[in-house]
Amino acid sequence: MKIDSTKKADLSAQIAQAIRDAIIDGRMIVDERLPSEAELAEQFAVSRPTVREALKRLAAQSLIRTARGAFGGAFVNRLSYEEAYGQQITTSTLLLSMNAVSFETACEARYALERACTALAAQRRTADHLATMRAEIHRQAQPGLSDESFCASDVAFHRALVDAAGNPVLSYQLAGAVEAMQPLMNMITFTARSREEIVGLHGRIADGVEAHDGATAESALHELEIYTQHLGRDVMAARARRAT
Amino acid sequence: MKIDSTKKADLSAQIAQAIRDAIIDGRMIVDERLPSEAELAEQFAVSRPTVREALKRLAAQSLIRTARGAFGGAFVNRLSYEEAYGQQITTSTLLLSMNAVSFETACEARYALERACTALAAQRRTADHLATMRAEIHRQAQPGLSDESFCASDVAFHRALVDAAGNPVLSYQLAGAVEAMQPLMNMITFTARSREEIVGLHGRIADGVEAHDGATAESALHELEIYTQHLGRDVMAARARRAT
DNA sequence: GACTTTTAAATGTCTGACAATTTGAGCGCA
DNA sequence: TGCGCTCAAATTGTCAGACATTTAAAAGTC
């Protein structure tokens, strides 16, 4: 791992990459302790602050964790699903907000991915998942709910649907797509009429999942996508009118 | 942004979080220049190395970029799809390798997500995408191809399929799932017989996409999933036998 | 033997300095 | 005027050394 050629990148970036490579291709295993900062500094022939910058880069990606005190130090971190969710959400949110991704594109991606889970969810759902979905539907039907709360409940509903597929890798992938959409969804003002429509479709999805009937759930989800796209277009049109 | 309470986290982590928050909720916009390290140090009442550690954390997430020299400094970075791909792949790869995700689970997730794109791909594919898919199929049929090269070509084929859907957000989400699977796929030794089978199914997928026939493509993809799962089970069984 | 104190190792932070790099302004020269 | 050269200023990158803080093991005490 001592490899550190005379390329034209920052030393701290090179060192971070060297350690990252060692972790990714298995030369360092989970919970293994890295040499102390002083030792790393000597190995790479750089100063301690430079090593520290490299370690902070890795810590930002949750590749390592550090502990103070005797027998502390930097350890290879087991990347948990929670940490992976978090990074996925941050990255997805920024990607959408910084690249002027249209509501249409983001919405299409989200529902396409979600449709991928629906059949599995109908097949494997537990009573718990179903109960969560029903509870969120009930919350969404409450009058006087703010738009933000309605959206948050929407996310929770879809999250439960995804989790019902019982595949943590799928849940991880979907978390980013669904949560990153929320800021875009929050731009929509939900009328009583549109809420009613959405709650109805949610109910049909839950019915399909409850009956282990993937086709019904998928078709309701597809209707929901069409309706959401419709709402999105209305918002964009209204915004365009206001701009003139 | 000067908020910096006396919580029990590292100063550099707190500062990184404060700046990250400012970027995420739009108080800092793309290409905006951050104050210099010296100014940030003064604002947050910490030393320059501490500020630098915070900035390196953000740089590791591609949230900022830095330039040396007069009128250099740290700038809010437009997160490109390429950078997002890269982070997604790194995270997904680590998640799979560190959490003992079974071949079955990863495979199911990958094909479920890919199935989400197939209908769109069949609808929107361009001649370019189709040509890429055909070229990879041709490469895969070459005798004497190493297992690694075969897998790489497999990834390229599926990547083209995903890109054919014409939705960059979908491509971004799928990149991680497909590429992270590669190390697991590389464990499989492909016999001439199994390659023939896979190439045949790839051909059927390409046929479906070419004919704008989503149903055909989806059904071929589904067969490919079943066959891949079958190969995976064989490898695991052989490995278990060897272990006894 | 159980509790307390010490000690050593490690990360976290600060200060101050110098090196490298980039841009713009000033200057000279034709 | 217009072109090119040099130089200064600003900023990040790196280094060295020091001190503070935290933690757990080792040593000491009752």
Short mmCIF file of N, CA and C in Angstrom, two decimals, chain B residues 2 13 16 31-32 40 43 66 75 110 118 121 136 143 153 163 168 177 196-197 200 205 226 230 240:
data_model
loop_
_atom_site.label_atom_id
_atom_site.label_comp_id
_atom_site.label_asym_id
_atom_site.label_seq_id
_atom_site.Cartn_x
_atom_site.Cartn_y
_atom_site.Cartn_z
N LYS B 2 -23.01 30.61 10.52
CA LYS B 2 -22.00 30.60 11.59
C LYS B 2 -22.39 29.68 12.74
N ALA B 13 -16.11 17.98 11.64
CA ALA B 13 -17.36 17.36 11.18
C ALA B 13 -18.52 18.34 11.29
N ALA B 16 -18.15 20.88 8.49
CA ALA B 16 -18.52 20.26 7.22
C ALA B 16 -20.03 20.17 7.10
N ASP B 31 -21.19 26.87 -8.21
CA ASP B 31 -20.07 27.71 -8.66
C ASP B 31 -19.84 28.91 -7.75
N GLU B 32 -20.61 29.01 -6.70
CA GLU B 32 -20.35 30.10 -5.75
C GLU B 32 -19.07 29.77 -4.99
N LEU B 40 -12.79 31.38 6.77
CA LEU B 40 -13.64 30.40 7.42
C LEU B 40 -13.13 30.10 8.83
N GLN B 43 -14.35 32.88 10.94
CA GLN B 43 -15.80 32.79 11.15
C GLN B 43 -16.17 31.75 12.19
N THR B 66 -11.66 22.58 -5.34
CA THR B 66 -10.74 23.64 -4.93
C THR B 66 -9.77 23.96 -6.05
N PHE B 75 -15.08 26.07 -4.33
CA PHE B 75 -16.31 26.43 -5.03
C PHE B 75 -17.32 25.31 -4.88
N ARG B 110 -30.81 -6.59 -8.77
CA ARG B 110 -30.33 -6.08 -10.05
C ARG B 110 -31.34 -6.28 -11.16
N THR B 118 -36.62 -1.82 -18.89
CA THR B 118 -36.69 -2.51 -20.17
C THR B 118 -37.84 -1.99 -21.05
N ALA B 121 -36.86 1.23 -22.40
CA ALA B 121 -35.78 1.07 -23.39
C ALA B 121 -36.36 0.62 -24.72
N GLU B 136 -21.74 -5.84 -28.27
CA GLU B 136 -21.33 -6.59 -27.07
C GLU B 136 -21.74 -8.06 -27.18
N PRO B 143 -14.95 -17.09 -29.09
CA PRO B 143 -14.32 -18.12 -28.25
C PRO B 143 -13.00 -17.60 -27.68
N SER B 153 -18.04 -7.38 -20.66
CA SER B 153 -18.92 -7.18 -21.81
C SER B 153 -20.38 -7.29 -21.39
N ASP B 163 -29.24 2.53 -20.48
CA ASP B 163 -29.13 3.87 -21.07
C ASP B 163 -30.17 4.08 -22.16
N PRO B 168 -31.67 9.78 -17.54
CA PRO B 168 -30.37 9.80 -16.85
C PRO B 168 -30.48 9.46 -15.37
N ALA B 177 -26.15 -0.60 -9.12
CA ALA B 177 -26.63 -1.97 -8.96
C ALA B 177 -25.93 -2.93 -9.92
N GLU B 196 -23.21 -19.73 -24.27
CA GLU B 196 -24.10 -19.84 -25.42
C GLU B 196 -25.53 -19.46 -25.01
N GLU B 197 -25.93 -19.99 -23.85
CA GLU B 197 -27.28 -19.71 -23.34
C GLU B 197 -27.47 -18.21 -23.10
N GLY B 200 -27.60 -16.17 -26.23
CA GLY B 200 -28.90 -16.34 -26.87
C GLY B 200 -29.96 -15.45 -26.23
N ILE B 205 -33.27 -10.34 -26.00
CA ILE B 205 -33.54 -9.02 -25.42
C ILE B 205 -33.35 -7.94 -26.48
N ILE B 226 -33.52 -15.99 -14.19
CA ILE B 226 -33.66 -17.36 -13.68
C ILE B 226 -32.39 -18.16 -13.98
N HIS B 230 -29.65 -19.72 -11.38
CA HIS B 230 -29.31 -21.14 -11.47
C HIS B 230 -27.79 -21.32 -11.46
N ALA B 240 -19.61 -25.27 -1.55
CA ALA B 240 -19.96 -25.95 -0.30
C ALA B 240 -19.39 -27.37 -0.30
#
